[in-house]
PDB file of C-alpha atoms in Angstrom:
ATOM      1  CA  MET G  23      11.251 -19.765 -18.658  1.00 94.00           C
ATOM      2  CA  ARG G  24      14.818 -19.193 -17.450  1.00 97.00           C
ATOM      3  CA  VAL G  25      16.932 -16.611 -19.340  1.00 98.00           C
ATOM      4  CA  LEU G  26      20.685 -16.071 -19.084  1.00 98.00           C
ATOM      5  CA  GLY G  27      21.502 -12.508 -20.080  1.00 98.00           C
ATOM      6  CA  ILE G  28      25.027 -11.507 -21.030  1.00 98.00           C
ATOM      7  CA  ASP G  29      26.644  -8.071 -21.328  1.00 96.00           C
ATOM      8  CA  PRO G  30      29.963  -8.749 -23.121  1.00 95.00           C
ATOM      9  CA  GLY G  31      33.066  -6.903 -21.978  1.00 92.00           C
ATOM     10  CA  LEU G  32      36.742  -7.754 -21.820  1.00 90.00           C
ATOM     11  CA  ARG G  33      37.326  -6.098 -18.440  1.00 92.00           C
ATOM     12  CA  LYS G  34      33.974  -7.185 -17.030  1.00 95.00           C
ATOM     13  CA  THR G  35      31.387  -9.444 -18.595  1.00 97.00           C
ATOM     14  CA  GLY G  36      28.092  -9.129 -16.803  1.00 97.00           C
ATOM     15  CA  TYR G  37      25.729 -12.084 -16.501  1.00 98.00           C
ATOM     16  CA  ALA G  38      22.302 -12.525 -14.984  1.00 98.00           C
ATOM     17  CA  VAL G  39      19.777 -15.322 -14.806  1.00 98.00           C
ATOM     18  CA  ILE G  40      16.121 -14.422 -14.450  1.00 98.00           C
ATOM     19  CA  GLU G  41      12.952 -16.461 -14.567  1.00 96.00           C
ATOM     20  CA  LYS G  42       9.700 -15.440 -16.178  1.00 94.00           C
ATOM     21  CA  HIS G  43       6.529 -16.756 -14.580  1.00 91.00           C
ATOM     22  CA  ARG G  44       2.897 -15.751 -14.847  1.00 88.00           C
ATOM     23  CA  GLN G  45       3.450 -13.690 -11.682  1.00 90.00           C
ATOM     24  CA  GLY G  46       6.278 -11.715 -13.288  1.00 91.00           C
ATOM     25  CA  LEU G  47      10.051 -11.664 -13.543  1.00 95.00           C
ATOM     26  CA  PHE G  48      12.356 -12.901 -10.769  1.00 95.00           C
ATOM     27  CA  TYR G  49      16.130 -12.915 -10.579  1.00 93.00           C
ATOM     28  CA  MET G  50      18.066 -16.051  -9.689  1.00 96.00           C
ATOM     29  CA  MET G  51      21.625 -14.806  -9.786  1.00 96.00           C
ATOM     30  CA  TYR G  52      23.848 -12.156 -11.254  1.00 97.00           C
ATOM     31  CA  GLY G  53      27.509 -11.312 -11.332  1.00 97.00           C
ATOM     32  CA  GLU G  54      30.477 -10.106 -13.288  1.00 97.00           C
ATOM     33  CA  ILE G  55      33.351 -12.033 -14.761  1.00 97.00           C
ATOM     34  CA  GLY G  56      36.525 -10.006 -14.497  1.00 92.00           C
ATOM     35  CA  PRO G  57      39.643 -11.656 -15.862  1.00 88.00           C
ATOM     36  CA  ASP G  58      42.923 -10.799 -14.156  1.00 90.00           C
ATOM     37  CA  LYS G  59      44.096  -7.278 -14.952  1.00 90.00           C
ATOM     38  CA  GLY G  60      46.915  -7.350 -17.501  1.00 90.00           C
ATOM     39  CA  ALA G  61      46.251 -10.980 -18.465  1.00 93.00           C
ATOM     40  CA  PRO G  62      46.871 -11.911 -22.103  1.00 95.00           C
ATOM     41  CA  LEU G  63      43.796 -11.721 -24.327  1.00 94.00           C
ATOM     42  CA  SER G  64      43.751 -15.513 -24.771  1.00 95.00           C
ATOM     43  CA  HIS G  65      43.713 -16.057 -21.005  1.00 96.00           C
ATOM     44  CA  SER G  66      40.946 -13.486 -20.497  1.00 96.00           C
ATOM     45  CA  LEU G  67      38.804 -15.127 -23.200  1.00 97.00           C
ATOM     46  CA  MET G  68      39.355 -18.566 -21.687  1.00 97.00           C
ATOM     47  CA  THR G  69      38.356 -17.238 -18.237  1.00 97.00           C
ATOM     48  CA  ILE G  70      35.117 -15.770 -19.613  1.00 97.00           C
ATOM     49  CA  TYR G  71      34.329 -18.956 -21.560  1.00 98.00           C
ATOM     50  CA  ASN G  72      34.936 -21.314 -18.641  1.00 97.00           C
ATOM     51  CA  ARG G  73      33.032 -19.197 -16.104  1.00 97.00           C
ATOM     52  CA  LEU G  74      30.039 -18.913 -18.456  1.00 97.00           C
ATOM     53  CA  LEU G  75      30.015 -22.665 -18.932  1.00 98.00           C
ATOM     54  CA  ASP G  76      29.952 -22.985 -15.118  1.00 98.00           C
ATOM     55  CA  VAL G  77      26.998 -20.574 -14.904  1.00 98.00           C
ATOM     56  CA  ILE G  78      25.152 -22.480 -17.660  1.00 98.00           C
ATOM     57  CA  ARG G  79      25.746 -25.830 -15.942  1.00 97.00           C
ATOM     58  CA  GLU G  80      24.674 -24.427 -12.585  1.00 97.00           C
ATOM     59  CA  THR G  81      21.490 -22.624 -13.709  1.00 97.00           C
ATOM     60  CA  LYS G  82      20.403 -24.641 -16.796  1.00 98.00           C
ATOM     61  CA  PRO G  83      18.881 -21.695 -18.691  1.00 98.00           C
ATOM     62  CA  ASP G  84      16.268 -22.283 -21.388  1.00 97.00           C
ATOM     63  CA  CYS G  85      17.951 -19.656 -23.546  1.00 97.00           C
ATOM     64  CA  MET G  86      20.716 -17.083 -23.638  1.00 98.00           C
ATOM     65  CA  ALA G  87      20.287 -13.416 -24.619  1.00 98.00           C
ATOM     66  CA  VAL G  88      23.418 -11.484 -25.596  1.00 97.00           C
ATOM     67  CA  GLU G  89      23.932  -7.788 -26.225  1.00 95.00           C
ATOM     68  CA  ASP G  90      25.121  -7.103 -29.732  1.00 92.00           C
ATOM     69  CA  VAL G  91      28.281  -5.113 -30.432  1.00 81.00           C
ATOM     70  CA  PHE G  92      28.124  -1.407 -29.691  1.00 70.00           C
ATOM     71  CA  TYR G  93      29.556   0.502 -32.646  1.00 67.00           C
ATOM     72  CA  GLY G  94      31.925   2.986 -31.085  1.00 68.00           C
ATOM     73  CA  LYS G  95      34.746   5.050 -32.513  1.00 69.00           C
ATOM     74  CA  ASN G  96      37.534   2.906 -31.056  1.00 83.00           C
ATOM     75  CA  VAL G  97      38.120   0.064 -33.523  1.00 86.00           C
ATOM     76  CA  LYS G  98      40.559  -1.737 -31.224  1.00 87.00           C
ATOM     77  CA  SER G  99      37.936  -1.924 -28.427  1.00 84.00           C
ATOM     78  CA  LEU G 100      35.325  -3.085 -30.946  1.00 87.00           C
ATOM     79  CA  ILE G 101      37.582  -5.935 -32.058  1.00 90.00           C
ATOM     80  CA  LYS G 102      38.271  -7.023 -28.461  1.00 89.00           C
ATOM     81  CA  GLN G 103      34.565  -6.898 -27.615  1.00 90.00           C
ATOM     82  CA  SER G 104      33.911  -9.018 -30.710  1.00 92.00           C
ATOM     83  CA  HIS G 105      36.384 -11.606 -29.429  1.00 95.00           C
ATOM     84  CA  VAL G 106      34.498 -11.691 -26.125  1.00 96.00           C
ATOM     85  CA  ARG G 107      31.156 -12.073 -27.901  1.00 96.00           C
ATOM     86  CA  GLY G 108      32.674 -14.936 -29.889  1.00 96.00           C
ATOM     87  CA  VAL G 109      33.547 -16.969 -26.794  1.00 97.00           C
ATOM     88  CA  ILE G 110      30.153 -16.152 -25.261  1.00 98.00           C
ATOM     89  CA  LEU G 111      28.353 -17.412 -28.365  1.00 97.00           C
ATOM     90  CA  LEU G 112      30.631 -20.461 -28.408  1.00 97.00           C
ATOM     91  CA  ALA G 113      29.803 -21.239 -24.752  1.00 98.00           C
ATOM     92  CA  GLY G 114      26.093 -21.026 -25.534  1.00 97.00           C
ATOM     93  CA  ALA G 115      26.393 -23.152 -28.665  1.00 96.00           C
ATOM     94  CA  HIS G 116      28.663 -25.662 -26.926  1.00 95.00           C
ATOM     95  CA  SER G 117      26.071 -26.144 -24.177  1.00 96.00           C
ATOM     96  CA  GLY G 118      23.175 -26.408 -26.630  1.00 97.00           C
ATOM     97  CA  THR G 119      21.513 -23.265 -25.288  1.00 96.00           C
ATOM     98  CA  PRO G 120      19.449 -21.304 -27.848  1.00 96.00           C
ATOM     99  CA  ILE G 121      20.963 -17.844 -28.352  1.00 97.00           C
ATOM    100  CA  PHE G 122      19.202 -14.552 -29.053  1.00 96.00           C
ATOM    101  CA  GLU G 123      20.872 -11.210 -29.736  1.00 96.00           C
ATOM    102  CA  TYR G 124      19.639  -7.690 -29.076  1.00 96.00           C
ATOM    103  CA  SER G 125      21.086  -4.265 -29.863  1.00 93.00           C
ATOM    104  CA  PRO G 126      21.831  -1.840 -27.018  1.00 92.00           C
ATOM    105  CA  LEU G 127      18.993   0.350 -28.345  1.00 93.00           C
ATOM    106  CA  GLU G 128      16.449  -2.512 -28.152  1.00 93.00           C
ATOM    107  CA  ILE G 129      17.564  -3.422 -24.647  1.00 95.00           C
ATOM    108  CA  LYS G 130      17.358   0.110 -23.256  1.00 94.00           C
ATOM    109  CA  LYS G 131      14.012   0.701 -24.922  1.00 93.00           C
ATOM    110  CA  ALA G 132      12.610  -2.532 -23.437  1.00 93.00           C
ATOM    111  CA  VAL G 133      13.782  -1.701 -19.912  1.00 95.00           C
ATOM    112  CA  VAL G 134      13.760   2.095 -19.633  1.00 94.00           C
ATOM    113  CA  GLY G 135      11.455   3.033 -22.520  1.00 90.00           C
ATOM    114  CA  TYR G 136      14.175   5.164 -24.109  1.00 89.00           C
ATOM    115  CA  GLY G 137      16.883   3.763 -26.392  1.00 84.00           C
ATOM    116  CA  ARG G 138      19.515   6.323 -25.414  1.00 84.00           C
ATOM    117  CA  ALA G 139      19.202   5.855 -21.637  1.00 89.00           C
ATOM    118  CA  GLU G 140      22.252   6.193 -19.423  1.00 90.00           C
ATOM    119  CA  LYS G 141      23.754   3.175 -17.644  1.00 89.00           C
ATOM    120  CA  SER G 142      22.569   4.501 -14.279  1.00 93.00           C
ATOM    121  CA  GLN G 143      18.965   4.725 -15.564  1.00 95.00           C
ATOM    122  CA  VAL G 144      19.139   1.094 -16.730  1.00 95.00           C
ATOM    123  CA  GLN G 145      20.577   0.101 -13.351  1.00 95.00           C
ATOM    124  CA  LYS G 146      17.726   1.807 -11.441  1.00 96.00           C
ATOM    125  CA  MET G 147      15.004   0.368 -13.689  1.00 96.00           C
ATOM    126  CA  VAL G 148      16.416  -3.161 -13.365  1.00 97.00           C
ATOM    127  CA  LYS G 149      16.365  -2.767  -9.585  1.00 96.00           C
ATOM    128  CA  ALA G 150      12.721  -1.683  -9.735  1.00 96.00           C
ATOM    129  CA  ILE G 151      11.558  -4.311 -12.252  1.00 95.00           C
ATOM    130  CA  LEU G 152      13.155  -7.206 -10.355  1.00 96.00           C
ATOM    131  CA  ASN G 153      12.386  -5.810  -6.857  1.00 95.00           C
ATOM    132  CA  LEU G 154      16.041  -5.886  -5.818  1.00 96.00           C
ATOM    133  CA  THR G 155      17.005  -4.508  -2.420  1.00 95.00           C
ATOM    134  CA  GLU G 156      20.118  -2.761  -3.758  1.00 95.00           C
ATOM    135  CA  LEU G 157      21.535  -1.555  -7.037  1.00 95.00           C
ATOM    136  CA  PRO G 158      23.443  -4.314  -8.851  1.00 95.00           C
ATOM    137  CA  PRO G 159      26.910  -3.570 -10.289  1.00 95.00           C
ATOM    138  CA  LEU G 160      26.699  -1.782 -13.665  1.00 94.00           C
ATOM    139  CA  ASP G 161      27.707  -4.704 -15.908  1.00 95.00           C
ATOM    140  CA  ALA G 162      25.477  -7.134 -14.034  1.00 96.00           C
ATOM    141  CA  ALA G 163      22.614  -4.616 -14.328  1.00 97.00           C
ATOM    142  CA  ASP G 164      23.197  -4.451 -18.071  1.00 96.00           C
ATOM    143  CA  ALA G 165      23.044  -8.262 -18.223  1.00 97.00           C
ATOM    144  CA  MET G 166      19.782  -8.190 -16.276  1.00 98.00           C
ATOM    145  CA  ALA G 167      18.465  -5.679 -18.781  1.00 97.00           C
ATOM    146  CA  VAL G 168      19.361  -8.056 -21.622  1.00 97.00           C
ATOM    147  CA  SER G 169      17.445 -10.845 -19.834  1.00 97.00           C
ATOM    148  CA  ILE G 170      14.441  -8.595 -19.230  1.00 97.00           C
ATOM    149  CA  CYS G 171      14.474  -7.491 -22.857  1.00 96.00           C
ATOM    150  CA  HIS G 172      14.344 -11.095 -24.056  1.00 96.00           C
ATOM    151  CA  ALA G 173      11.653 -12.036 -21.543  1.00 95.00           C
ATOM    152  CA  ASN G 174       9.560  -9.119 -22.843  1.00 90.00           C
ATOM    153  CA  PHE G 175      10.028 -10.121 -26.493  1.00 87.00           C
ATOM    154  CA  VAL G 176       9.222 -13.813 -26.058  1.00 78.00           C
ATOM    155  CA  LYS G 177       5.638 -14.714 -26.833  1.00 62.00           C
ATOM    156  CA  VAL G 178       5.698 -18.044 -24.970  1.00 56.00           C
ATOM    157  CA  VAL G 179       3.362 -18.129 -21.975  1.00 48.00           C
ATOM    158  CA  PRO G 180       5.403 -19.287 -18.953  1.00 49.00           C
ATOM    159  CA  VAL G 181       4.192 -21.992 -16.607  1.00 46.00           C
TER     160      VAL G 181
END
């Protein structure tokens, strides 16, 4: 099973593709989509949408797992993050990829074992779980964590 994990963010949207086999979890690719600094919101959203469609076409995931909105105190940031999630969900739906959503608490608990873990703890656990040689960038690590979370929740036995 191939899972595309997404960590939505306007400045940087992290993405990661992992595969689940009987032997374990393996990463295929990861990265961050960073629209041009100071670009209008519409341009940033279009950049994220188009790049995700490219990743979907390139990797052909069986499903997409997306982090749900984090409820912070800054309403303006929450609204912008919701816009980003909207184009992410649209890209998945447009490509016919089944979409699953997980809260930050579920993701951290699945990867670190503690729902209030720090970003650096998630980053280190992702490196260990996927046997990476170096720490991935923070947003890409978060996307890997989303993928791992989904792979752990799925009851389908991989080939």
